[in-house]
Coordinates of C-alpha atoms and ligand atoms in Angstrom, one line a residue:
Chain Y
M1 CA -14.5 -60.6 50.8
V2 CA -15.6 -62.6 47.8
S3 CA -12.9 -62.6 45.1
I4 CA -12.9 -63.7 41.5
R5 CA -10.6 -66.0 39.6
P6 CA -8.8 -64.1 36.8
G7 CA -9.4 -65.4 33.3
P8 CA -10.5 -64.4 29.8
V9 CA -13.7 -62.3 29.8
T10 CA -16.1 -62.0 26.8
V11 CA -19.3 -60.0 27.3
G12 CA -21.9 -59.1 24.7
G13 CA -19.6 -60.1 21.8
V14 CA -16.6 -58.1 23.1
A15 CA -13.4 -59.6 24.5
L16 CA -12.3 -57.6 27.5
D17 CA -9.1 -57.7 29.6
N18 CA -11.1 -57.9 32.8
H19 CA -14.6 -57.2 34.2
L20 CA -14.1 -53.5 34.6
L21 CA -14.9 -51.0 31.9
L22 CA -14.7 -47.2 31.8
A23 CA -18.3 -45.7 31.6
A24 CA -19.3 -43.4 28.7
G25 CA -18.5 -39.7 29.1
I26 CA -15.7 -40.0 31.6
L27 CA -12.2 -39.1 30.2
G28 CA -13.6 -40.4 26.9
T29 CA -13.1 -37.5 24.4
T30 CA -9.5 -38.2 23.3
A31 CA -7.6 -41.4 22.3
S32 CA -4.9 -40.3 24.8
S33 CA -7.1 -40.2 27.8
L34 CA -8.8 -43.5 26.8
S35 CA -5.4 -45.0 26.4
R36 CA -4.3 -43.7 29.8
V37 CA -7.3 -45.4 31.4
L38 CA -6.6 -48.7 29.6
L39 CA -3.0 -48.6 30.8
S40 CA -4.2 -48.0 34.3
G41 CA -6.0 -51.3 34.4
A42 CA -9.5 -51.0 32.7
G43 CA -10.6 -54.1 30.9
G44 CA -12.2 -52.0 28.2
V45 CA -13.3 -48.4 27.7
V46 CA -16.5 -46.8 26.4
T47 CA -16.0 -43.5 24.7
K48 CA -17.8 -40.2 25.0
S49 CA -21.2 -40.4 23.2
I50 CA -20.7 -39.4 19.6
G51 CA -23.6 -38.0 17.6
P52 CA -24.4 -37.0 14.0
H53 CA -23.2 -33.4 14.3
P54 CA -20.5 -31.8 16.4
K55 CA -22.0 -30.3 19.6
D56 CA -20.5 -27.9 22.2
G57 CA -22.8 -29.1 25.0
H58 CA -24.7 -27.0 27.6
A59 CA -23.5 -23.8 29.1
G60 CA -21.9 -24.2 32.6
P61 CA -22.0 -25.0 35.3
C62 CA -22.0 -28.5 33.8
L63 CA -21.1 -30.5 36.8
V64 CA -21.0 -30.3 40.6
V65 CA -19.4 -32.8 43.0
L66 CA -21.7 -33.8 45.9
E67 CA -21.0 -35.6 49.1
K68 CA -22.1 -39.0 47.7
G69 CA -22.4 -38.4 44.0
I70 CA -22.0 -36.2 41.0
L71 CA -24.6 -34.1 39.3
N72 CA -23.9 -33.3 35.6
A73 CA -25.5 -31.9 32.5
M74 CA -22.7 -31.9 29.9
G75 CA -25.2 -31.8 27.0
L76 CA -23.5 -34.4 24.9
P77 CA -20.6 -32.3 23.7
N78 CA -18.8 -34.3 20.9
P79 CA -16.6 -33.9 17.9
S80 CA -18.9 -36.1 15.7
K81 CA -17.2 -37.7 12.7
E82 CA -13.8 -36.4 13.5
F83 CA -13.8 -39.0 16.3
V84 CA -13.2 -41.7 13.8
D85 CA -9.7 -40.4 13.1
E86 CA -9.2 -39.7 16.8
I87 CA -9.4 -43.3 17.8
T88 CA -7.6 -45.0 14.9
S89 CA -4.6 -45.3 17.2
L90 CA -6.7 -47.6 19.5
A91 CA -7.7 -50.1 16.8
K92 CA -7.6 -53.7 18.2
K93 CA -8.0 -52.4 21.8
P94 CA -11.2 -53.1 23.8
V95 CA -12.8 -49.9 22.8
I96 CA -16.6 -49.5 22.6
V97 CA -17.9 -46.3 21.0
S98 CA -21.0 -44.8 22.6
I99 CA -23.3 -43.2 20.0
F100 CA -26.5 -41.2 20.1
G101 CA -29.0 -39.8 17.6
S102 CA -32.6 -38.6 17.5
N103 CA -34.0 -41.4 15.3
P104 CA -33.0 -44.9 14.0
D105 CA -31.5 -43.4 10.8
E106 CA -29.1 -41.2 12.8
F107 CA -28.1 -44.1 14.9
A108 CA -27.5 -46.2 11.8
L109 CA -25.4 -43.4 10.2
V110 CA -23.2 -42.8 13.2
G111 CA -22.8 -46.5 13.9
S112 CA -21.7 -47.1 10.3
W113 CA -18.8 -44.6 10.8
F114 CA -17.3 -47.0 13.3
A115 CA -18.2 -50.4 11.9
G116 CA -15.1 -52.6 11.6
K117 CA -13.0 -50.0 13.5
V118 CA -14.0 -50.7 17.1
A119 CA -14.9 -53.8 19.3
G120 CA -18.5 -52.7 19.8
I121 CA -21.0 -49.9 19.9
E122 CA -23.0 -48.8 22.9
L123 CA -26.3 -46.9 22.2
N124 CA -26.9 -44.0 24.5
L125 CA -30.7 -44.2 24.7
S126 CA -30.7 -42.7 28.1
C127 CA -29.2 -39.3 28.6
P128 CA -31.6 -37.5 30.9
H129 CA -30.7 -34.0 30.0
A130 CA -30.3 -33.5 26.3
E131 CA -33.5 -32.4 24.4
G132 CA -34.7 -34.9 21.8
Y133 CA -31.8 -37.3 22.4
G134 CA -31.1 -40.2 24.7
S135 CA -33.8 -40.5 27.3
A136 CA -36.5 -39.1 25.1
I137 CA -36.0 -42.2 23.0
G138 CA -35.0 -44.5 25.7
T139 CA -38.4 -44.4 27.4
D140 CA -40.3 -45.6 24.3
P141 CA -39.9 -49.4 23.8
A142 CA -40.8 -49.3 20.1
L143 CA -38.2 -46.6 19.4
V144 CA -35.6 -48.5 21.5
E145 CA -36.2 -51.6 19.4
A146 CA -36.0 -49.7 16.1
C147 CA -32.8 -47.8 17.1
T148 CA -31.2 -51.0 18.3
R149 CA -32.0 -52.8 15.1
A150 CA -30.8 -50.0 13.0
V151 CA -27.3 -50.6 14.4
S152 CA -27.3 -54.3 15.2
K153 CA -28.3 -55.3 11.7
S154 CA -24.8 -54.4 10.5
G155 CA -23.5 -57.3 12.6
I156 CA -21.4 -55.2 15.0
A157 CA -21.7 -56.1 18.7
T158 CA -24.3 -53.7 19.9
W159 CA -24.9 -52.8 23.5
V160 CA -27.9 -50.7 24.7
K161 CA -27.6 -48.4 27.7
L162 CA -30.8 -47.9 29.6
T163 CA -32.2 -45.0 31.5
P164 CA -33.5 -45.7 35.0
N165 CA -36.0 -42.8 34.5
V166 CA -38.8 -45.1 33.6
T167 CA -41.5 -47.0 35.6
D168 CA -40.5 -50.4 34.2
I169 CA -36.9 -50.8 33.1
T170 CA -37.5 -54.4 32.0
A171 CA -39.9 -53.4 29.3
I172 CA -37.1 -51.3 27.8
G173 CA -34.6 -54.1 28.3
K174 CA -36.8 -56.5 26.4
A175 CA -37.2 -54.1 23.6
A176 CA -33.4 -53.8 23.2
E177 CA -33.2 -57.6 23.2
R178 CA -35.8 -57.8 20.4
G179 CA -33.8 -55.3 18.4
G180 CA -30.8 -57.5 18.4
A181 CA -28.7 -56.0 21.3
R182 CA -25.9 -58.3 22.5
A183 CA -25.8 -56.8 26.0
I184 CA -27.7 -54.3 28.1
V185 CA -25.9 -51.6 30.1
A186 CA -27.8 -50.4 33.2
I187 CA -27.9 -47.6 34.2
N188 CA -27.4 -44.1 33.0
T189 CA -27.8 -41.1 35.4
I190 CA -30.9 -40.4 37.3
K191 CA -32.7 -37.1 36.5
A192 CA -31.9 -34.7 39.3
M193 CA -31.4 -31.0 40.3
R194 CA -29.8 -28.8 42.9
I195 CA -30.5 -25.2 43.5
S196 CA -28.0 -22.6 44.6
T197 CA -29.7 -20.9 47.6
G198 CA -27.3 -18.0 47.2
M199 CA -28.3 -17.4 43.6
K200 CA -31.9 -18.5 44.0
C201 CA -31.7 -20.6 40.8
P202 CA -30.7 -24.1 39.6
V203 CA -27.0 -24.7 39.8
L204 CA -26.6 -26.4 36.4
G205 CA -26.6 -24.3 33.2
N206 CA -29.2 -26.8 31.9
R207 CA -31.1 -26.6 35.2
Y208 CA -31.8 -30.4 35.1
G209 CA -29.0 -32.9 35.1
G210 CA -28.2 -36.5 36.0
L211 CA -27.1 -38.0 39.2
S212 CA -24.3 -40.6 39.4
G213 CA -21.9 -42.0 41.9
S214 CA -22.3 -43.9 45.2
A215 CA -25.7 -42.3 45.8
V216 CA -27.2 -44.2 42.9
F217 CA -25.6 -47.6 43.5
P218 CA -28.7 -49.1 45.2
I219 CA -30.9 -48.0 42.3
A220 CA -28.4 -49.5 39.8
V221 CA -28.3 -52.8 41.7
R222 CA -32.1 -53.0 41.7
C223 CA -32.3 -52.3 37.9
V224 CA -29.7 -55.0 37.2
Y225 CA -31.5 -57.4 39.4
E226 CA -34.8 -56.8 37.6
L227 CA -33.3 -57.0 34.2
Y228 CA -31.6 -60.3 35.0
E229 CA -35.0 -61.8 35.9
T230 CA -36.5 -60.8 32.5
C231 CA -33.7 -60.6 29.8
K232 CA -31.5 -63.4 28.4
I233 CA -28.7 -61.3 27.1
P234 CA -25.8 -60.3 29.4
I235 CA -26.1 -57.2 31.6
I236 CA -23.3 -54.7 32.3
G237 CA -23.9 -53.0 35.6
C238 CA -23.2 -49.3 35.9
G239 CA -23.9 -46.7 38.5
G240 CA -22.0 -46.0 41.7
V241 CA -19.5 -48.8 41.5
A242 CA -16.4 -47.7 43.5
T243 CA -15.0 -50.8 45.2
A244 CA -14.3 -54.5 44.4
D245 CA -17.1 -55.4 46.8
N246 CA -19.5 -53.2 44.7
V247 CA -18.4 -55.1 41.6
V248 CA -19.1 -58.5 43.3
E249 CA -22.5 -57.1 44.5
M250 CA -23.4 -56.0 40.9
M251 CA -22.4 -59.4 39.6
M252 CA -24.5 -61.2 42.2
A253 CA -27.4 -59.0 41.0
G254 CA -26.8 -60.4 37.6
A255 CA -24.1 -58.3 35.9
S256 CA -21.5 -60.0 33.7
A257 CA -19.2 -57.0 33.8
V258 CA -19.4 -53.4 35.2
E259 CA -18.8 -49.9 34.0
I260 CA -17.2 -47.3 36.3
G261 CA -17.4 -43.6 35.9
S262 CA -17.8 -41.2 38.8
A263 CA -15.3 -43.2 41.0
V264 CA -12.6 -41.8 38.7
Y265 CA -13.1 -38.5 40.5
H266 CA -11.7 -39.9 43.8
D267 CA -9.0 -42.1 42.2
V268 CA -7.9 -41.9 38.6
K269 CA -6.3 -45.3 39.1
V270 CA -9.5 -46.8 40.4
F271 CA -9.3 -49.7 37.9
E272 CA -5.9 -50.7 39.2
T273 CA -7.1 -50.4 42.8
I274 CA -10.2 -52.5 42.2
Q275 CA -8.4 -55.1 40.2
A276 CA -5.9 -55.7 42.9
D277 CA -8.7 -56.3 45.4
L278 CA -11.0 -58.3 43.1
Y279 CA -8.9 -61.0 41.6
R280 CA -7.3 -64.0 43.3
K281 CA -6.1 -67.2 41.9
D282 CA -8.2 -69.1 44.5
G283 CA -11.3 -66.9 43.9
L284 CA -14.7 -68.0 42.6
T285 CA -15.4 -68.3 38.9
P286 CA -17.5 -65.5 37.5
E287 CA -20.2 -68.1 36.6
E288 CA -20.5 -69.0 40.4
I289 CA -21.1 -65.3 41.2
I290 CA -23.2 -63.8 38.3
G291 CA -26.9 -63.8 39.3
C292 CA -26.3 -65.9 42.5
A293 CA -28.5 -63.5 44.5
H294 CA -31.6 -64.7 42.6
G295 CA -33.3 -67.5 44.5
Chain B
M1 CA -16.5 -34.6 52.2
V2 CA -19.4 -32.3 51.7
D3 CA -21.4 -31.1 48.7
Q4 CA -19.2 -28.9 46.6
L5 CA -21.9 -26.6 45.2
P6 CA -20.6 -23.2 43.9
Q7 CA -20.1 -20.7 46.7
T8 CA -22.0 -17.5 46.1
V9 CA -19.8 -14.5 46.4
S10 CA -20.5 -10.8 45.9
I11 CA -18.2 -8.5 43.9
L12 CA -16.9 -5.8 46.3
R13 CA -14.8 -3.7 43.8
V14 CA -13.7 -3.8 40.2
K15 CA -10.3 -2.5 39.2
K16 CA -9.4 -1.6 35.6
E17 CA -5.9 -2.9 35.1
T18 CA -5.4 -2.5 31.4
P19 CA -7.8 -1.7 28.5
L20 CA -8.8 -5.4 28.4
I21 CA -8.1 -6.7 31.9
R22 CA -10.0 -6.1 35.1
T23 CA -9.6 -7.4 38.6
Y24 CA -12.7 -8.4 40.6
V25 CA -12.4 -8.3 44.4
M26 CA -14.7 -10.8 46.0
D27 CA -16.2 -10.7 49.5
R28 CA -14.6 -13.9 50.5
S29 CA -11.1 -15.4 50.6
F30 CA -10.0 -18.7 49.3
V31 CA -7.1 -20.8 50.7
F32 CA -5.1 -21.5 47.6
S33 CA -1.6 -22.1 46.2
P34 CA -0.4 -19.7 43.5
G35 CA -1.3 -21.2 40.1
Q36 CA -4.5 -22.8 41.2
F37 CA -7.7 -21.7 39.6
V38 CA -11.4 -21.5 40.4
M39 CA -14.5 -22.2 38.2
V40 CA -16.4 -18.9 38.0
W41 CA -20.1 -19.1 37.3
I42 CA -21.4 -16.0 35.7
P43 CA -25.2 -16.5 36.2
G44 CA -27.1 -16.9 33.0
T45 CA -24.0 -17.2 30.8
D46 CA -21.5 -19.9 31.6
E47 CA -18.8 -21.1 33.9
I48 CA -15.2 -20.5 33.1
P49 CA -11.8 -21.3 34.7
M50 CA -10.0 -18.4 36.1
A51 CA -6.7 -18.2 38.0
L52 CA -6.7 -16.6 41.5
S53 CA -4.6 -13.5 41.5
S54 CA -4.8 -13.3 45.3
E55 CA -6.9 -15.0 47.9
K56 CA -9.9 -12.9 47.1
T57 CA -9.4 -11.7 43.5
I58 CA -9.6 -13.0 40.0
T59 CA -8.1 -11.0 37.1
V60 CA -9.9 -11.4 33.9
Q61 CA -9.1 -10.6 30.3
K62 CA -12.1 -9.9 28.0
A63 CA -12.1 -12.8 25.6
G64 CA -15.6 -14.3 24.9
D65 CA -19.2 -14.3 25.9
A66 CA -18.7 -15.2 29.5
T67 CA -16.0 -12.6 30.1
N68 CA -18.0 -10.0 28.1
T69 CA -20.9 -10.5 30.6
L70 CA -18.5 -10.4 33.5
F71 CA -17.3 -7.0 32.3
S72 CA -20.8 -5.6 32.7
F73 CA -20.8 -6.7 36.3
G74 CA -20.0 -4.3 39.2
P75 CA -20.1 -4.1 43.0
G76 CA -22.9 -6.1 44.5
D77 CA -23.3 -8.5 41.6
K78 CA -23.0 -12.1 42.4
L79 CA -20.8 -14.9 41.1
G80 CA -20.6 -18.6 41.9
V81 CA -17.2 -20.0 42.7
R82 CA -16.1 -23.7 42.7
G83 CA -12.6 -24.6 43.8
P84 CA -9.7 -23.8 44.1
F85 CA -8.7 -26.6 41.8
G86 CA -5.5 -27.9 40.2
N87 CA -1.9 -28.2 41.4
G88 CA -0.3 -24.7 41.3
F89 CA 3.3 -23.8 40.9
T90 CA 6.1 -25.6 42.6
K91 CA 7.8 -23.3 45.1
G92 CA 11.5 -22.9 44.7
E93 CA 14.2 -20.9 46.5
K94 CA 15.3 -18.9 43.5
V95 CA 12.5 -18.7 40.9
L96 CA 12.6 -16.9 37.6
A97 CA 9.0 -16.1 36.6
I98 CA 8.1 -15.3 33.1
A99 CA 4.7 -13.7 32.4
G100 CA 3.0 -12.6 29.2
G101 CA -0.2 -10.5 29.2
V102 CA -2.8 -11.8 31.6
G103 CA -0.4 -14.6 32.5
A104 CA 0.9 -12.3 35.2
A105 CA -2.3 -13.0 37.2
P106 CA -1.3 -16.4 38.7
L107 CA 2.4 -15.3 39.0
L108 CA 1.6 -12.3 41.2
P109 CA 0.8 -14.4 44.3
L110 CA 3.9 -16.5 43.6
A111 CA 6.0 -13.3 43.6
R112 CA 4.4 -12.2 46.8
E113 CA 5.6 -15.4 48.5
D114 CA 9.1 -13.9 48.1
C115 CA 10.6 -16.8 46.2
V116 CA 10.8 -15.0 42.8
M117 CA 14.2 -13.4 42.3
T118 CA 13.4 -12.1 38.8
L119 CA 10.3 -11.7 36.8
L120 CA 10.2 -11.1 33.1
L121 CA 7.0 -9.3 32.1
G122 CA 5.8 -9.0 28.5
A123 CA 2.9 -7.5 26.7
R124 CA 2.1 -6.0 23.3
T125 CA 2.4 -2.5 24.4
E126 CA 3.0 -0.5 27.6
A127 CA -0.7 0.0 28.4
E128 CA -1.3 -3.7 28.4
L129 CA 1.4 -4.6 30.9
L130 CA -0.3 -6.2 33.9
F131 CA 0.6 -5.6 37.6
V132 CA 3.8 -3.6 37.0
D133 CA 3.7 -1.7 40.3
Q134 CA 2.5 -4.7 42.4
L135 CA 5.3 -6.9 41.0
D136 CA 7.9 -4.2 41.4
E137 CA 7.2 -4.1 45.1
C138 CA 8.1 -7.8 45.6
T139 CA 10.6 -8.7 42.9
D140 CA 13.1 -7.6 40.3
V141 CA 11.0 -6.9 37.2
L142 CA 12.4 -6.8 33.6
I143 CA 10.0 -5.6 30.9
A144 CA 9.6 -6.3 27.2
T145 CA 6.9 -4.9 24.9
D146 CA 6.4 -6.0 21.3
D147 CA 6.3 -2.3 20.2
G148 CA 9.1 -1.2 22.4
S149 CA 6.9 1.4 24.2
L150 CA 8.4 0.3 27.5
G151 CA 11.5 -1.9 28.3
V152 CA 13.1 -4.0 25.6
E153 CA 11.5 -4.1 22.2
G154 CA 10.4 -7.7 21.4
Y155 CA 9.3 -10.8 23.2
V156 CA 10.2 -11.9 26.7
T157 CA 12.5 -14.5 25.3
A158 CA 14.8 -11.7 24.3
L159 CA 15.1 -10.8 28.0
M160 CA 16.1 -14.4 28.8
D161 CA 19.3 -14.1 26.8
E162 CA 20.5 -11.4 29.1
L163 CA 20.2 -13.6 32.2
N164 CA 22.4 -16.3 33.7
L165 CA 19.6 -18.9 33.7
G166 CA 21.8 -21.3 35.7
A167 CA 21.4 -19.0 38.8
Y168 CA 17.7 -20.0 39.2
D169 CA 16.4 -23.3 40.5
R170 CA 13.0 -23.0 38.9
I171 CA 11.5 -21.2 35.9
S172 CA 7.8 -20.6 36.1
V173 CA 5.9 -19.5 33.0
C174 CA 2.4 -18.3 32.2
G175 CA 1.3 -16.4 29.2
P176 CA 0.0 -16.9 25.6
E177 CA 0.8 -20.4 24.4
M178 CA 3.0 -19.2 21.5
M179 CA 5.1 -17.2 23.9
M180 CA 5.3 -20.2 26.3
R181 CA 6.3 -22.5 23.5
A182 CA 9.1 -20.0 22.5
V183 CA 10.3 -20.1 26.1
L184 CA 10.2 -23.9 26.1
T185 CA 12.3 -24.0 22.9
R186 CA 14.8 -21.7 24.4
V187 CA 15.2 -23.7 27.7
E188 CA 15.4 -26.9 25.8
E189 CA 18.3 -25.5 23.8
K190 CA 20.0 -24.8 27.1
G191 CA 19.2 -28.2 28.5
I192 CA 17.2 -27.0 31.4
A193 CA 13.6 -27.9 30.4
H194 CA 13.4 -30.1 33.5
K195 CA 13.7 -27.0 35.7
T196 CA 10.8 -25.2 34.1
E197 CA 7.0 -25.3 34.5
F198 CA 4.2 -23.9 32.4
S199 CA 0.7 -23.1 33.3
L200 CA -1.6 -24.3 30.6
H201 CA -5.0 -23.0 29.4
R202 CA -7.4 -25.5 27.9
Y203 CA -11.2 -25.6 27.5
M204 CA -12.7 -27.0 30.7
K205 CA -16.2 -28.2 31.5
C206 CA -16.0 -30.0 34.9
G207 CA -12.8 -28.6 36.4
V208 CA -12.4 -31.7 38.6
G209 CA -10.9 -34.3 36.3
I210 CA -13.7 -36.5 35.1
C211 CA -15.3 -35.1 31.9
G212 CA -12.1 -35.3 29.8
S213 CA -12.5 -32.0 27.9
C214 CA -9.1 -30.6 29.0
C215 CA -6.9 -33.7 28.4
I216 CA -3.7 -33.1 26.5
D217 CA -2.0 -35.3 24.0
P218 CA -0.2 -37.7 24.1
S219 CA -0.1 -38.2 27.9
G220 CA -3.9 -37.9 28.4
L221 CA -3.1 -35.8 31.5
R222 CA -6.0 -33.5 32.7
V223 CA -5.1 -29.8 32.7
C224 CA -7.7 -29.2 35.4
R225 CA -6.6 -31.9 37.9
D226 CA -3.1 -33.1 36.9
G227 CA -2.2 -29.5 36.0
P228 CA -2.7 -26.7 35.1
V229 CA 1.0 -26.4 35.8
F230 CA 3.2 -29.0 34.0
P231 CA 7.0 -29.5 33.9
G232 CA 8.6 -28.3 30.6
D233 CA 10.2 -31.7 29.8
L234 CA 6.8 -33.4 29.9
L235 CA 5.5 -30.8 27.3
L236 CA 8.3 -31.1 24.9
K237 CA 6.8 -33.8 22.6
S238 CA 3.1 -32.8 23.1
E239 CA 0.3 -30.8 21.6
F240 CA 1.6 -27.8 23.5
G241 CA 2.1 -24.9 21.1
H242 CA 0.5 -26.8 18.3
Y243 CA -3.2 -27.4 18.9
M244 CA -5.9 -27.4 21.6
R245 CA -9.6 -28.6 21.5
D246 CA -12.8 -26.6 21.4
A247 CA -16.0 -27.3 23.4
S248 CA -16.9 -30.2 21.1
G249 CA -13.5 -31.8 21.4
R250 CA -12.4 -31.0 17.9
K251 CA -8.8 -29.9 17.4
K252 CA -8.0 -26.3 16.6
D253 CA -4.7 -24.8 15.8
I254 CA -3.2 -22.4 18.3
Ligands
FMN301 C1 -19.5 -36.2 33.5 C2 -20.3 -37.3 33.0 C3 -20.5 -37.5 31.6 C4 -21.3 -38.5 31.1 N1 -21.5 -38.7 29.8 C5 -22.2 -39.7 29.3 C6 -22.3 -40.0 27.9 O1 -21.7 -39.2 27.1 N2 -23.0 -41.0 27.5 C7 -23.5 -41.9 28.3 O2 -24.1 -42.9 27.9 N3 -23.4 -41.8 29.7 C8 -22.7 -40.7 30.2 N4 -22.6 -40.5 31.5 C9 -23.2 -41.5 32.4 C10 -22.2 -42.6 32.9 O3 -21.7 -43.3 31.8 C11 -22.8 -43.6 33.9 O4 -23.9 -44.2 33.3 C12 -23.3 -42.9 35.1 O5 -22.4 -41.9 35.5 C13 -23.4 -43.9 36.3 O6 -22.2 -44.5 36.6 P1 -21.2 -44.0 37.7 O7 -22.0 -43.8 39.0 O8 -20.1 -45.0 37.8 O9 -20.6 -42.7 37.3 C14 -21.9 -39.5 32.0 C15 -21.7 -39.3 33.4 C16 -20.9 -38.3 33.9 C17 -20.7 -38.1 35.4
FES302 S1 -12.4 -30.1 32.7 FE1 -13.3 -32.0 33.0 S2 -11.5 -33.3 33.1 FE2 -10.7 -31.3 33.1

């Protein structure tokens, strides 16, 4: 297996302890759980997406575990501004706050709460199952550019997370780049549904949800590959990463780092596990691997 | 592994246990350990965590929208069930079980496994005592009610003072959080917090350990996956008895 030489990692203006980040919305609601994931070997953590107002999220069922993936419709539950106090104990740690809003002003407002308090901000422009937020914005290049600029103009390292639920993800990636994004995160979940045959109705309370986990890995690799061909800013690969070899594959597609979410279901210490397999003193340098699959 | 979609079950019978507590008998059995829970989908309303009170029953206290809807359900109505999830109680040789209110639900199957020497059962008043007869059949039950309508007047902690706690190898507790915190304080004074375990109740969305809505401070442990049963010594310096979080993740006092 290809392994990587350990060393300092800086991606999109954020210094990380290694190439593995916790993805948004997984164990990301409290400082304690984020800290637990950092202690278990994550090189950085992305928080639950925080919005302009507190939200309870959708009625349940919010999540079902499938054979090769996870289907969820949490509905962006979040404590809003109270989260600023929640994460003060994590100051100086590689913490990226995920934020959402329904227009550029809301993004700017929520971003301003965290400016100077966290290592970076990730814009969730891509949630496939919350009315008026996320993916509703993330499919429109002009809005993506405007929302990105609304946050990036403050100077904070701004990452933009893309939805795969578009015909051409590179058009959205380029819009984020124009808006001043320092990195692109690809991908969020893929719009999906399951129906309970016993109940004769969709399983999720919100009916529609987003698919993540191993099932989406090939789609995520394809998106990262396409974005690498068209964008200059670094790409953070996300979607179905579960092993060290998956990390290497994402990097060969063009990712400078990866985010991991669903794999936490099988192994809460997945960061420790992957790190042990991924890094070797005699491994390749990241530069030799990133994008090497592009001929 | 296969898809873990909710299993559709039909309600066979509903039993009124107390004015606010009912037991729902389902048409299928679940292999489980006492203390484990299932996520119960009440169609059109919500999905909520519920301890199994036996392999085919859940015992529910009316508390909010979801349980209100469930109280309108009867035989033939359908529920979705995911699970069982969580760790359950550690089995001991000589267990003291302490139950308050609907907290007797997960402790009944533990008592039926014949390892509970003594069970302290508490409620506000006689009519609200849960499973008195069923528990009497399998263990030695001591009762306390807040109003003294049956048993000792006061909290279950008062009953603890009459026992030689050293005689038990485990103390397993489930009930309202203030009552559990009072038990924890008592066992800490006696230096036996490490022998105790408490079943926690926290708001849950996923039930399987990924969303983070049920994590407790400061350990970051997940009540749905690392719990719901935690050792007393781990809870001593924690949010337990002080605050929990609502659906949005904001703290609220207990
Ligand atoms: C339970 C759950 C909650 C999520 N919440 C968020 C969120 O709040 N914001 C966001 O940008 N992405 C969210 N996501 C998407 C993940 O961050 C990630 O993009 C997606 O799950 C794909 O990665 P994975 O296969 O490693 O999980 C969530 C995913 C899951 C499974
Ligand atoms: S309910 Fe989601 S982690 Fe426990």
